Steps between C-alpha positions, in 0.01 A plus 500: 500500500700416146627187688106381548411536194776379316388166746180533366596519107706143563191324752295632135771356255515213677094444549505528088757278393336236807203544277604507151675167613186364581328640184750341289489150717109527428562585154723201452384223751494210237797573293692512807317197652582311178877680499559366870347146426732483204806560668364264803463202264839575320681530817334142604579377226848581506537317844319212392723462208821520730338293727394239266736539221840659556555336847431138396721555167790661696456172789511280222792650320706505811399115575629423169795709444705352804652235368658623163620819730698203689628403153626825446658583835699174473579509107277254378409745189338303223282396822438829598381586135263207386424305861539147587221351431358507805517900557475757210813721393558878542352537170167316585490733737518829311280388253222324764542750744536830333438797762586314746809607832613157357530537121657769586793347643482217234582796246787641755635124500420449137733838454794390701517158278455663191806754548691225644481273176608860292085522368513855609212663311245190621681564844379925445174362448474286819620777686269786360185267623620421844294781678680430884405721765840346711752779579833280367298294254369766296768721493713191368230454240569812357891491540487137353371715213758701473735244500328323199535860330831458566564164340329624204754811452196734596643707734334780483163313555692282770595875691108559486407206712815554749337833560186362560596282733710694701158726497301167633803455774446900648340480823471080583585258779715366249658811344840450648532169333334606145626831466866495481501180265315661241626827562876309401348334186332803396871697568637209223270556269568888535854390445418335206332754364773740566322685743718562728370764722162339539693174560765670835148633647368074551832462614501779754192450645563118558807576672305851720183341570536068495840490706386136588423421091662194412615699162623768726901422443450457125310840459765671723807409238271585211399821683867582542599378109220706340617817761825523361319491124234760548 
């Protein structure tokens, strides 16, 4: 008998929310008609703009951005930067084509040149507004950072964007590649920094987890050195 009527009081509490629902629909028909029609023309809009906007931008960037890339991958560099004439540089491209999968790789580019011809705080800058979503690429970004950092005899600041990367790296197709490298720059810096401990953990773990690691031999003896010191 207590089980039926305890069936009864929830077939009750569920009758009176049901209707209170309905109450509060009837209550509120327009604001919510006008709430829902609002979000339906946002949401529209949104595709229309990506539609009409971002995707024509982006096809246009990539048309254009081909042929200083082919500078660039053959070392043709004041090409690369400014164009030929014909087709516009890397930096036509970030400024023309800001937001773009493109500019994007104009600023990676852009980076890479800039470090290489010792501009390393215009080279930081390149590489803080290349937003990549490629496993290697963006990882390098940041460790291309680092590396600047480095140059500039910031090394504390350099550590920070080692870390970070080897964060990015965690868990990629491409970890086995990324992770060790920057784990071994980030164990020099440590080094540097007389941080010794935090340093023989990099090396360890290359030599434990990335037996394949290009760096592996190199982190082994430095593993060993820094044993015998801790």
């Amino acid at each position: 008998m207590a089980k039926k009527n305890d069936q009864e009081e929830v077939i009750v509490d569920v009758k009176e929310v049901y209707t209170k629902t309905e109450m509060f629909v009837d209550r509120n028909r327009k604001t919510l008609t006008i709430v829902i029609g609002a979000a339906a023309v946002i949401l529209i809009g949104f595709y229309a703009y990506r539609l009409l906007v971002v995707k024509p931008k982006e096809d246009k960037a990539t048309e254009e951005i081909w042929k200083a890339e082919q500078y660039f991958e053959v070392d043709s560099l004041d090409l690369a930067l400014v164009g030929d004439g014909l087709y516009p540089g890397l930096e036509d491209i970030v400024s023309d084509y800001a937001g773009t999968k493109a500019a994007d790789r104009a600023n990676y580019e852009l980076g890479i040149i800039s470090r290489d011809r010792g501009n390393f705080e215009e080279a930081i800058a390149y590489f803080e507004q290349a937003d990549l979503d490629d496993d290697v690429i963006s990882v390098l970004s940041i460790t291309n950072i680092g590396d600047c950092y480095v140059e500039l005899g910031n090394t504390e600041e350099a550590v920070k964007h080692f870390e970070k990367a080897i964060s990015k790296s965690k868990g990629t197709d491409a970890e086995s590649f990324t992770a060790p490298m920057v784990m071994f720059k980030a164990a020099i810096a440590y080094m540097d920094l007389d941080q010794k401990d935090k340093a023989a953990k990099y090396f360890e773990k290359i030599v434990e987890n990335y037996p394949d690691a290009q760096v592996k031999p190199r982190a082994e003896r430095y593993a060993a050195y820094l044993g015998h010191k801790l």
